[in-house]
């Protein structure tokens, strides 16, 4: 039977460094994939946002979209009810701003 080497920490240190390096490498590649996803997430399509000209949160949402790479066409209107009706937003789901991107309708909060 061979004795256990308790005075030389090199084998355990090597394993620990290898585990840390592997974990860092996996984290690096995951971050790269996530970053690519985020960069490609914003569509080339224009997001048309219908909003009240006096609503502050609607303007903040438009700014948020633009800061995240979306092309936004902001349409101020005092007739949001008609817009929502034309886009098919059910009354019980109607809220603040309404956006259209492609075939999707996104209703405010």
mmCIF file of C-alpha atoms in Angstrom:
data_model
loop_
_atom_site.group_PDB
_atom_site.id
_atom_site.type_symbol
_atom_site.label_atom_id
_atom_site.label_comp_id
_atom_site.label_asym_id
_atom_site.label_seq_id
_atom_site.Cartn_x
_atom_site.Cartn_y
_atom_site.Cartn_z
ATOM 1 C CA UNK A 1 0.000 0.000 0.000
ATOM 2 C CA UNK A 2 1.373 3.424 -0.918
ATOM 3 C CA UNK A 3 1.255 6.226 1.638
ATOM 4 C CA UNK A 4 -0.935 9.266 1.098
ATOM 5 C CA UNK A 5 1.057 12.375 0.346
ATOM 6 C CA UNK A 6 -0.149 14.985 2.819
ATOM 7 C CA UNK A 7 2.912 17.236 2.563
ATOM 8 C CA UNK A 8 2.704 17.987 -1.172
ATOM 9 C CA UNK A 9 -0.436 19.974 -2.018
ATOM 10 C CA UNK A 10 0.420 20.062 -5.747
ATOM 11 C CA UNK A 11 -1.935 17.269 -6.947
ATOM 12 C CA UNK A 12 -4.957 18.783 -5.181
ATOM 13 C CA UNK A 13 -3.977 22.314 -6.200
ATOM 14 C CA UNK A 14 -3.689 21.210 -9.834
ATOM 15 C CA UNK A 15 -7.177 19.650 -9.721
ATOM 16 C CA UNK A 16 -8.634 22.780 -8.131
ATOM 17 C CA UNK A 17 -7.018 25.067 -10.722
ATOM 18 C CA UNK A 18 -8.236 22.780 -13.502
ATOM 19 C CA UNK A 19 -11.811 22.892 -12.147
ATOM 20 C CA UNK A 20 -11.715 26.688 -11.833
ATOM 21 C CA UNK A 21 -10.279 27.094 -15.339
ATOM 22 C CA UNK A 22 -12.955 24.795 -16.777
ATOM 23 C CA UNK A 23 -15.708 26.691 -14.969
ATOM 24 C CA UNK A 24 -14.335 30.038 -16.196
ATOM 25 C CA UNK A 25 -14.121 28.744 -19.752
ATOM 26 C CA UNK A 26 -17.733 27.515 -19.641
ATOM 27 C CA UNK A 27 -18.855 30.845 -18.155
ATOM 28 C CA UNK A 28 -16.952 32.744 -20.862
ATOM 29 C CA UNK A 29 -18.600 30.787 -23.677
ATOM 30 C CA UNK A 30 -22.032 31.116 -22.045
ATOM 31 C CA UNK A 31 -21.523 34.883 -21.808
ATOM 32 C CA UNK A 32 -20.481 35.043 -25.468
ATOM 33 C CA UNK A 33 -23.598 33.111 -26.531
ATOM 34 C CA UNK A 34 -25.829 35.284 -24.322
ATOM 35 C CA UNK A 35 -24.253 38.465 -25.726
ATOM 36 C CA UNK A 36 -24.802 37.285 -29.286
ATOM 37 C CA UNK A 37 -28.420 36.494 -28.426
ATOM 38 C CA UNK A 38 -28.912 39.955 -26.938
ATOM 39 C CA UNK A 39 -27.324 41.677 -29.929
ATOM 40 C CA UNK A 40 -29.429 39.750 -32.407
ATOM 41 C CA UNK A 41 -32.614 40.009 -30.349
ATOM 42 C CA UNK A 42 -33.485 43.483 -31.574
ATOM 43 C CA UNK A 43 -35.238 43.073 -34.892
ATOM 44 C CA UNK A 44 -34.678 45.052 -38.064
ATOM 45 C CA UNK A 45 -38.438 45.573 -38.094
ATOM 46 C CA UNK A 46 -39.750 48.868 -36.799
ATOM 47 C CA UNK A 47 -41.751 48.813 -33.580
ATOM 48 C CA UNK A 48 -44.693 51.169 -33.978
ATOM 49 C CA UNK A 49 -45.725 52.465 -30.564
ATOM 50 C CA UNK A 50 -49.100 54.163 -30.218
ATOM 51 C CA UNK A 51 -49.252 56.291 -27.101
ATOM 52 C CA UNK A 52 -50.843 59.279 -25.461
ATOM 53 C CA UNK A 53 -48.749 62.420 -25.960
ATOM 54 C CA UNK A 54 -49.014 63.203 -22.238
ATOM 55 C CA UNK A 55 -48.029 59.804 -20.799
ATOM 56 C CA UNK A 56 -44.560 59.738 -19.253
ATOM 57 C CA UNK A 57 -44.253 55.980 -18.889
ATOM 58 C CA UNK A 58 -45.002 55.476 -22.591
ATOM 59 C CA UNK A 59 -42.149 57.800 -23.559
ATOM 60 C CA UNK A 60 -39.827 55.981 -21.145
ATOM 61 C CA UNK A 61 -40.747 52.649 -22.750
ATOM 62 C CA UNK A 62 -39.973 54.065 -26.213
ATOM 63 C CA UNK A 63 -36.561 55.209 -24.905
ATOM 64 C CA UNK A 64 -35.969 51.766 -23.380
ATOM 65 C CA UNK A 65 -36.686 50.085 -26.719
ATOM 66 C CA UNK A 66 -34.358 52.448 -28.577
ATOM 67 C CA UNK A 67 -31.545 51.975 -26.043
ATOM 68 C CA UNK A 68 -31.849 48.224 -26.602
ATOM 69 C CA UNK A 69 -31.429 48.416 -30.353
ATOM 70 C CA UNK A 70 -35.011 48.557 -31.594
ATOM 71 C CA UNK A 71 -36.067 50.949 -34.332
ATOM 72 C CA UNK A 72 -39.145 52.756 -33.006
ATOM 73 C CA UNK A 73 -41.813 54.813 -34.714
ATOM 74 C CA UNK A 74 -43.671 56.659 -31.977
ATOM 75 C CA UNK A 75 -47.226 57.731 -32.819
ATOM 76 C CA UNK A 76 -48.845 60.203 -30.431
ATOM 77 C CA UNK A 77 -52.619 59.978 -30.473
ATOM 78 C CA UNK A 78 -55.510 61.081 -28.322
ATOM 79 C CA UNK A 79 -57.654 58.245 -29.683
ATOM 80 C CA UNK A 80 -56.032 55.176 -28.136
ATOM 81 C CA UNK A 81 -59.362 53.353 -27.867
ATOM 82 C CA UNK A 82 -59.806 53.370 -31.654
ATOM 83 C CA UNK A 83 -56.207 52.188 -32.223
ATOM 84 C CA UNK A 84 -56.644 49.326 -29.759
ATOM 85 C CA UNK A 85 -59.934 48.354 -31.402
ATOM 86 C CA UNK A 86 -58.334 48.379 -34.885
ATOM 87 C CA UNK A 87 -55.447 46.208 -33.630
ATOM 88 C CA UNK A 88 -57.797 43.773 -31.892
ATOM 89 C CA UNK A 89 -56.752 44.361 -28.282
ATOM 90 C CA UNK A 90 -59.550 42.984 -26.044
ATOM 91 C CA UNK A 91 -61.093 45.596 -23.729
ATOM 92 C CA UNK A 92 -60.111 43.671 -20.588
ATOM 93 C CA UNK A 93 -56.454 43.736 -21.692
ATOM 94 C CA UNK A 94 -56.267 47.370 -22.762
ATOM 95 C CA UNK A 95 -53.831 49.546 -20.939
ATOM 96 C CA UNK A 96 -51.429 52.377 -21.542
ATOM 97 C CA UNK A 97 -49.416 52.175 -24.769
ATOM 98 C CA UNK A 98 -49.854 49.692 -27.602
ATOM 99 C CA UNK A 99 -47.101 48.537 -29.946
ATOM 100 C CA UNK A 100 -47.059 46.588 -33.185
ATOM 101 C CA UNK A 101 -44.035 44.716 -34.480
ATOM 102 C CA UNK A 102 -44.551 42.408 -37.402
ATOM 103 C CA UNK A 103 -47.661 40.349 -36.690
ATOM 104 C CA UNK A 104 -47.414 40.908 -32.934
ATOM 105 C CA UNK A 105 -49.314 43.380 -30.768
ATOM 106 C CA UNK A 106 -47.774 44.337 -27.417
ATOM 107 C CA UNK A 107 -50.008 46.007 -24.875
ATOM 108 C CA UNK A 108 -48.709 48.267 -22.094
ATOM 109 C CA UNK A 109 -48.806 47.490 -18.407
#
